[in-house]
mmCIF file of C-alpha atoms in Angstrom:
data_model
loop_
_atom_site.group_PDB
_atom_site.id
_atom_site.type_symbol
_atom_site.label_atom_id
_atom_site.label_comp_id
_atom_site.label_asym_id
_atom_site.label_seq_id
_atom_site.Cartn_x
_atom_site.Cartn_y
_atom_site.Cartn_z
ATOM 1 C CA ARG A 23 82.857 93.064 110.362
ATOM 2 C CA LYS A 24 84.239 95.831 109.134
ATOM 3 C CA GLU A 25 85.793 95.204 105.644
ATOM 4 C CA VAL A 26 89.464 95.006 106.745
ATOM 5 C CA GLU A 27 90.822 94.684 110.475
ATOM 6 C CA GLN A 28 94.031 94.283 112.522
ATOM 7 C CA ASP A 29 95.139 94.101 115.844
ATOM 8 C CA PRO A 30 96.150 97.787 115.686
ATOM 9 C CA GLY A 31 99.460 96.581 118.176
ATOM 10 C CA PRO A 32 101.664 97.998 119.650
ATOM 11 C CA PHE A 33 103.841 95.094 118.817
ATOM 12 C CA ASN A 34 107.392 95.598 120.601
ATOM 13 C CA VAL A 35 109.335 92.642 120.347
ATOM 14 C CA PRO A 36 113.410 91.970 120.661
ATOM 15 C CA GLU A 37 115.743 91.511 117.697
ATOM 16 C CA GLY A 38 115.713 88.394 116.255
ATOM 17 C CA ALA A 39 112.268 87.940 117.633
ATOM 18 C CA THR A 40 109.043 85.871 115.510
ATOM 19 C CA VAL A 41 106.017 87.384 115.214
ATOM 20 C CA ALA A 42 102.639 87.244 113.585
ATOM 21 C CA PHE A 43 100.511 89.656 112.531
ATOM 22 C CA ASN A 44 96.319 89.149 111.751
ATOM 23 C CA CYS A 45 94.007 90.305 109.384
ATOM 24 C CA THR A 46 90.549 89.375 108.839
ATOM 25 C CA TYR A 47 88.844 90.341 105.285
ATOM 26 C CA SER A 48 84.504 90.575 104.985
ATOM 27 C CA ASN A 49 84.296 90.350 101.231
ATOM 28 C CA SER A 50 84.399 86.755 100.795
ATOM 29 C CA ALA A 51 84.655 87.349 96.443
ATOM 30 C CA SER A 52 88.360 89.117 97.678
ATOM 31 C CA GLN A 53 90.925 87.072 95.177
ATOM 32 C CA SER A 54 93.998 88.718 95.934
ATOM 33 C CA PHE A 55 95.380 90.590 99.296
ATOM 34 C CA PHE A 56 98.685 92.741 99.954
ATOM 35 C CA TRP A 57 100.809 93.487 102.860
ATOM 36 C CA TYR A 58 101.991 97.287 102.608
ATOM 37 C CA ARG A 59 104.907 98.611 105.031
ATOM 38 C CA GLN A 60 104.433 101.807 105.591
ATOM 39 C CA ASP A 61 107.580 103.482 108.202
ATOM 40 C CA CYS A 62 106.538 106.991 110.407
ATOM 41 C CA ARG A 63 105.604 110.184 108.020
ATOM 42 C CA LYS A 64 105.784 107.927 104.920
ATOM 43 C CA GLU A 65 104.252 106.603 101.803
ATOM 44 C CA PRO A 66 102.895 102.827 101.980
ATOM 45 C CA LYS A 67 105.055 100.421 100.236
ATOM 46 C CA LEU A 68 104.328 97.026 98.659
ATOM 47 C CA LEU A 69 105.612 94.282 100.931
ATOM 48 C CA MET A 70 103.527 90.854 99.613
ATOM 49 C CA SER A 71 101.693 90.471 97.667
ATOM 50 C CA VAL A 72 98.724 87.378 98.327
ATOM 51 C CA TYR A 73 96.959 85.682 95.712
ATOM 52 C CA SER A 74 96.676 81.673 96.557
ATOM 53 C CA SER A 75 96.969 79.887 99.875
ATOM 54 C CA GLY A 76 100.210 81.792 100.822
ATOM 55 C CA ASN A 77 103.731 83.198 99.891
ATOM 56 C CA GLU A 78 107.467 83.707 101.193
ATOM 57 C CA ASP A 79 109.847 86.879 100.831
ATOM 58 C CA GLY A 80 113.326 85.698 102.860
ATOM 59 C CA ARG A 81 112.214 86.122 106.905
ATOM 60 C CA PHE A 82 108.232 87.609 105.474
ATOM 61 C CA THR A 83 105.869 84.858 105.165
ATOM 62 C CA ALA A 84 102.213 86.058 104.240
ATOM 63 C CA GLN A 85 99.821 82.858 104.664
ATOM 64 C CA LEU A 86 95.399 82.962 103.239
ATOM 65 C CA ASN A 87 92.899 81.501 104.725
ATOM 66 C CA ARG A 88 89.741 81.789 102.897
ATOM 67 C CA ALA A 89 86.898 79.791 105.061
ATOM 68 C CA SER A 90 88.317 81.920 108.126
ATOM 69 C CA GLN A 91 88.686 84.998 105.675
ATOM 70 C CA TYR A 92 91.863 85.451 107.633
ATOM 71 C CA ILE A 93 95.338 86.467 106.717
ATOM 72 C CA SER A 94 98.333 86.524 107.906
ATOM 73 C CA LEU A 95 102.059 88.226 108.339
ATOM 74 C CA LEU A 96 105.502 86.023 109.900
ATOM 75 C CA ILE A 97 108.301 88.011 110.416
ATOM 76 C CA ARG A 98 111.111 85.942 111.511
ATOM 77 C CA ASP A 99 114.955 87.294 112.954
ATOM 78 C CA SER A 100 112.773 90.723 113.599
ATOM 79 C CA LYS A 101 115.857 93.204 113.090
ATOM 80 C CA LEU A 102 115.713 96.887 113.755
ATOM 81 C CA SER A 103 114.773 97.827 110.475
ATOM 82 C CA ASP A 104 111.241 95.673 110.160
ATOM 83 C CA SER A 105 110.055 98.627 112.804
ATOM 84 C CA ALA A 106 106.727 100.152 110.626
ATOM 85 C CA THR A 107 103.406 99.579 110.810
ATOM 86 C CA TYR A 108 102.128 96.846 108.535
ATOM 87 C CA LEU A 109 98.629 97.631 106.410
ATOM 88 C CA CYS A 110 96.600 94.909 105.551
ATOM 89 C CA VAL A 111 94.957 95.839 101.760
ATOM 90 C CA VAL A 112 92.068 93.913 100.444
ATOM 91 C CA PRO A 113 91.574 95.186 96.662
ATOM 92 C CA SER A 114 87.757 96.117 96.250
ATOM 93 C CA SER A 115 85.853 96.307 93.024
ATOM 94 C CA SER A 116 84.621 99.397 92.376
ATOM 95 C CA GLY A 117 82.734 98.493 89.393
ATOM 96 C CA ALA A 118 82.939 99.233 85.744
ATOM 97 C CA GLY A 119 86.684 96.568 86.217
ATOM 98 C CA SER A 120 88.476 98.505 88.100
ATOM 99 C CA TYR A 121 89.837 98.080 91.711
ATOM 100 C CA GLN A 122 90.198 100.842 94.914
ATOM 101 C CA LEU A 123 92.479 99.491 97.778
ATOM 102 C CA THR A 124 91.137 99.172 101.278
ATOM 103 C CA PHE A 125 93.068 99.545 103.733
ATOM 104 C CA GLY A 126 93.217 97.812 107.575
ATOM 105 C CA LYS A 127 94.189 100.448 110.473
ATOM 106 C CA GLY A 128 97.265 99.125 110.756
ATOM 107 C CA THR A 129 99.445 97.207 113.009
ATOM 108 C CA LYS A 130 102.633 99.009 114.600
ATOM 109 C CA LEU A 131 105.827 96.699 115.283
ATOM 110 C CA SER A 132 108.566 97.907 116.980
ATOM 111 C CA VAL A 133 111.944 96.056 117.315
ATOM 112 C CA ILE A 134 113.975 96.548 120.272
ATOM 113 C CA PRO A 135 117.674 96.435 120.471
ATOM 114 C CA GLY B 24 113.094 105.319 86.613
ATOM 115 C CA ALA B 25 110.705 107.726 88.415
ATOM 116 C CA GLY B 26 108.317 107.550 90.850
ATOM 117 C CA VAL B 27 104.930 109.132 91.638
ATOM 118 C CA SER B 28 105.734 111.957 93.150
ATOM 119 C CA GLN B 29 103.109 114.949 94.870
ATOM 120 C CA THR B 30 103.477 119.031 95.271
ATOM 121 C CA PRO B 31 103.336 120.515 97.365
ATOM 122 C CA SER B 32 105.116 118.111 100.296
ATOM 123 C CA ASN B 33 103.554 120.201 102.905
ATOM 124 C CA LYS B 34 100.280 122.494 102.990
ATOM 125 C CA VAL B 35 98.962 124.480 105.615
ATOM 126 C CA THR B 36 96.428 126.780 104.901
ATOM 127 C CA GLU B 37 93.403 128.540 106.903
ATOM 128 C CA LYS B 38 90.096 127.560 107.172
ATOM 129 C CA GLY B 39 87.929 128.715 104.009
ATOM 130 C CA LYS B 40 90.557 129.276 101.700
ATOM 131 C CA TYR B 41 90.638 126.604 98.556
ATOM 132 C CA VAL B 42 93.998 124.249 98.272
ATOM 133 C CA GLU B 43 95.247 122.928 95.060
ATOM 134 C CA LEU B 44 97.618 119.490 95.593
ATOM 135 C CA ARG B 45 99.234 118.251 92.280
ATOM 136 C CA CYS B 46 100.196 114.183 91.669
ATOM 137 C CA ASP B 47 102.456 113.354 88.890
ATOM 138 C CA PRO B 48 102.326 109.630 88.007
ATOM 139 C CA ILE B 49 104.775 107.138 87.058
ATOM 140 C CA SER B 50 104.883 107.196 82.809
ATOM 141 C CA GLY B 51 102.211 105.519 81.105
ATOM 142 C CA HIS B 52 100.479 104.619 84.434
ATOM 143 C CA THR B 53 96.999 104.597 82.912
ATOM 144 C CA ALA B 54 95.011 104.575 86.332
ATOM 145 C CA LEU B 55 95.705 106.562 89.589
ATOM 146 C CA TYR B 56 94.327 107.394 92.329
ATOM 147 C CA TRP B 57 94.069 109.295 95.488
ATOM 148 C CA TYR B 58 93.632 108.792 99.040
ATOM 149 C CA ARG B 59 93.249 110.185 102.496
ATOM 150 C CA GLN B 60 95.492 108.898 105.684
ATOM 151 C CA SER B 61 94.277 110.764 108.454
ATOM 152 C CA LEU B 62 96.441 110.022 112.085
ATOM 153 C CA GLY B 63 96.079 106.611 113.668
ATOM 154 C CA GLN B 64 93.676 105.067 110.578
ATOM 155 C CA GLY B 65 95.052 103.134 107.127
ATOM 156 C CA PRO B 66 94.661 105.148 104.156
ATOM 157 C CA GLU B 67 91.022 105.643 102.253
ATOM 158 C CA PHE B 68 89.700 105.491 98.948
ATOM 159 C CA LEU B 69 88.889 109.081 97.617
ATOM 160 C CA ILE B 70 88.393 108.836 93.753
ATOM 161 C CA TYR B 71 89.756 106.365 90.720
ATOM 162 C CA PHE B 72 91.077 107.770 87.042
ATOM 163 C CA GLN B 73 91.431 105.563 84.539
ATOM 164 C CA GLY B 74 93.251 108.247 81.293
ATOM 165 C CA THR B 75 91.129 110.939 81.864
ATOM 166 C CA GLY B 76 88.346 110.446 83.382
ATOM 167 C CA ALA B 77 87.186 109.910 87.112
ATOM 168 C CA ALA B 78 86.397 106.339 86.709
ATOM 169 C CA ASP B 79 84.763 106.263 90.123
ATOM 170 C CA ASP B 80 84.644 109.459 92.834
ATOM 171 C CA SER B 81 82.546 106.903 95.292
ATOM 172 C CA GLY B 82 85.433 107.884 98.123
ATOM 173 C CA LEU B 83 85.078 111.696 98.147
ATOM 174 C CA PRO B 84 82.700 112.974 101.084
ATOM 175 C CA ASN B 85 81.619 115.699 99.878
ATOM 176 C CA ASP B 86 80.952 118.175 96.999
ATOM 177 C CA ARG B 87 83.945 120.168 98.122
ATOM 178 C CA PHE B 88 86.426 117.699 96.962
ATOM 179 C CA PHE B 89 86.810 117.852 93.187
ATOM 180 C CA ALA B 90 89.505 116.016 91.013
ATOM 181 C CA VAL B 91 90.823 116.795 87.465
ATOM 182 C CA ARG B 92 93.142 114.676 84.856
ATOM 183 C CA PRO B 93 92.866 116.717 81.473
ATOM 184 C CA GLU B 94 95.603 115.356 79.654
ATOM 185 C CA GLY B 95 95.882 111.255 80.854
ATOM 186 C CA SER B 96 98.803 112.433 83.134
ATOM 187 C CA VAL B 97 99.436 114.772 86.146
ATOM 188 C CA SER B 98 96.207 115.171 88.224
ATOM 189 C CA THR B 99 94.960 117.507 90.647
ATOM 190 C CA LEU B 100 93.295 117.076 93.611
ATOM 191 C CA LYS B 101 90.975 120.217 94.435
ATOM 192 C CA ILE B 102 89.566 121.339 97.784
ATOM 193 C CA GLN B 103 87.160 124.279 98.104
ATOM 194 C CA ARG B 104 86.793 125.670 101.390
ATOM 195 C CA THR B 105 88.746 124.009 103.790
ATOM 196 C CA GLU B 106 87.619 122.429 106.999
ATOM 197 C CA ARG B 107 89.878 121.582 110.141
ATOM 198 C CA GLY B 108 88.503 118.153 109.349
ATOM 199 C CA ASP B 109 90.304 118.306 106.008
ATOM 200 C CA SER B 110 93.944 117.651 107.584
ATOM 201 C CA ALA B 111 95.126 114.909 106.753
ATOM 202 C CA MET B 112 97.810 113.464 104.791
ATOM 203 C CA TYR B 113 96.856 113.022 100.910
ATOM 204 C CA LEU B 114 98.088 110.080 99.020
ATOM 205 C CA CYS B 115 98.273 109.584 95.091
ATOM 206 C CA ALA B 116 98.991 106.378 94.006
ATOM 207 C CA SER B 117 99.492 104.848 89.972
ATOM 208 C CA SER B 118 99.487 101.596 88.469
ATOM 209 C CA PRO B 119 99.722 100.275 85.317
ATOM 210 C CA LEU B 120 96.310 99.248 84.769
ATOM 211 C CA ALA B 121 93.812 98.246 87.517
ATOM 212 C CA GLY B 122 93.069 94.912 88.096
ATOM 213 C CA PRO B 123 93.010 93.282 91.416
ATOM 214 C CA THR B 124 96.315 92.082 91.344
ATOM 215 C CA ASP B 125 98.209 95.354 89.735
ATOM 216 C CA THR B 126 100.402 97.001 92.445
ATOM 217 C CA GLN B 127 99.382 100.293 93.184
ATOM 218 C CA TYR B 128 102.883 102.705 93.546
ATOM 219 C CA PHE B 129 102.304 105.417 96.233
ATOM 220 C CA GLY B 130 104.339 108.894 96.265
ATOM 221 C CA PRO B 131 105.268 110.758 99.194
ATOM 222 C CA GLY B 132 102.084 112.884 99.512
ATOM 223 C CA THR B 133 101.280 116.020 100.363
ATOM 224 C CA ARG B 134 100.287 116.601 104.209
ATOM 225 C CA LEU B 135 97.757 119.180 104.904
ATOM 226 C CA THR B 136 96.628 120.915 107.742
ATOM 227 C CA VAL B 137 94.140 123.400 108.133
ATOM 228 C CA LEU B 138 94.769 126.007 110.474
#
């Protein structure tokens, strides 16, 4: 299994729809997880952190299933402004107490009027 | 406050040339990271600095790549004898510490094109 794997999409959904993205990770020792959002030709920006079973922030819900090594991101009531690539991110230990981020390839979302 | 800044925003060079990419992290952040992102891929780790020292350079693809952070703030990524395959977006990130829950804040990136 690749370290972090995502469905690349694209997901084309109408405004107001609910959409879910899935991500699997290979390192069973991972303790924290992130979803980053990246707009076209821009830098990644942190959307949500997930440390326990899940996290909710407005229309966005992230869930973690440690047994299955699976993370999901749910977006409710999609807005045009949600169109972006969503990156699943897992910190990987580099040894000596430091961590680097391992990114999935990203899932592209297009919200259509 | 000011975020991570990177210069230049775009760099076009010819195969075989030397390039330097600069990163100015958020003030006070001790951890600094370089990543490389190719089209259609997620960013890939290159090197991590804790203060002035390169604590982990395991992501550097070969010895043509080198990075420094002499005063524990600004960092420069140096690429010698550039190849067309080096074309990518080079992203810098910084964080206050380097733990697994510490948010890494990314700069806008330098888009490198090697002709």
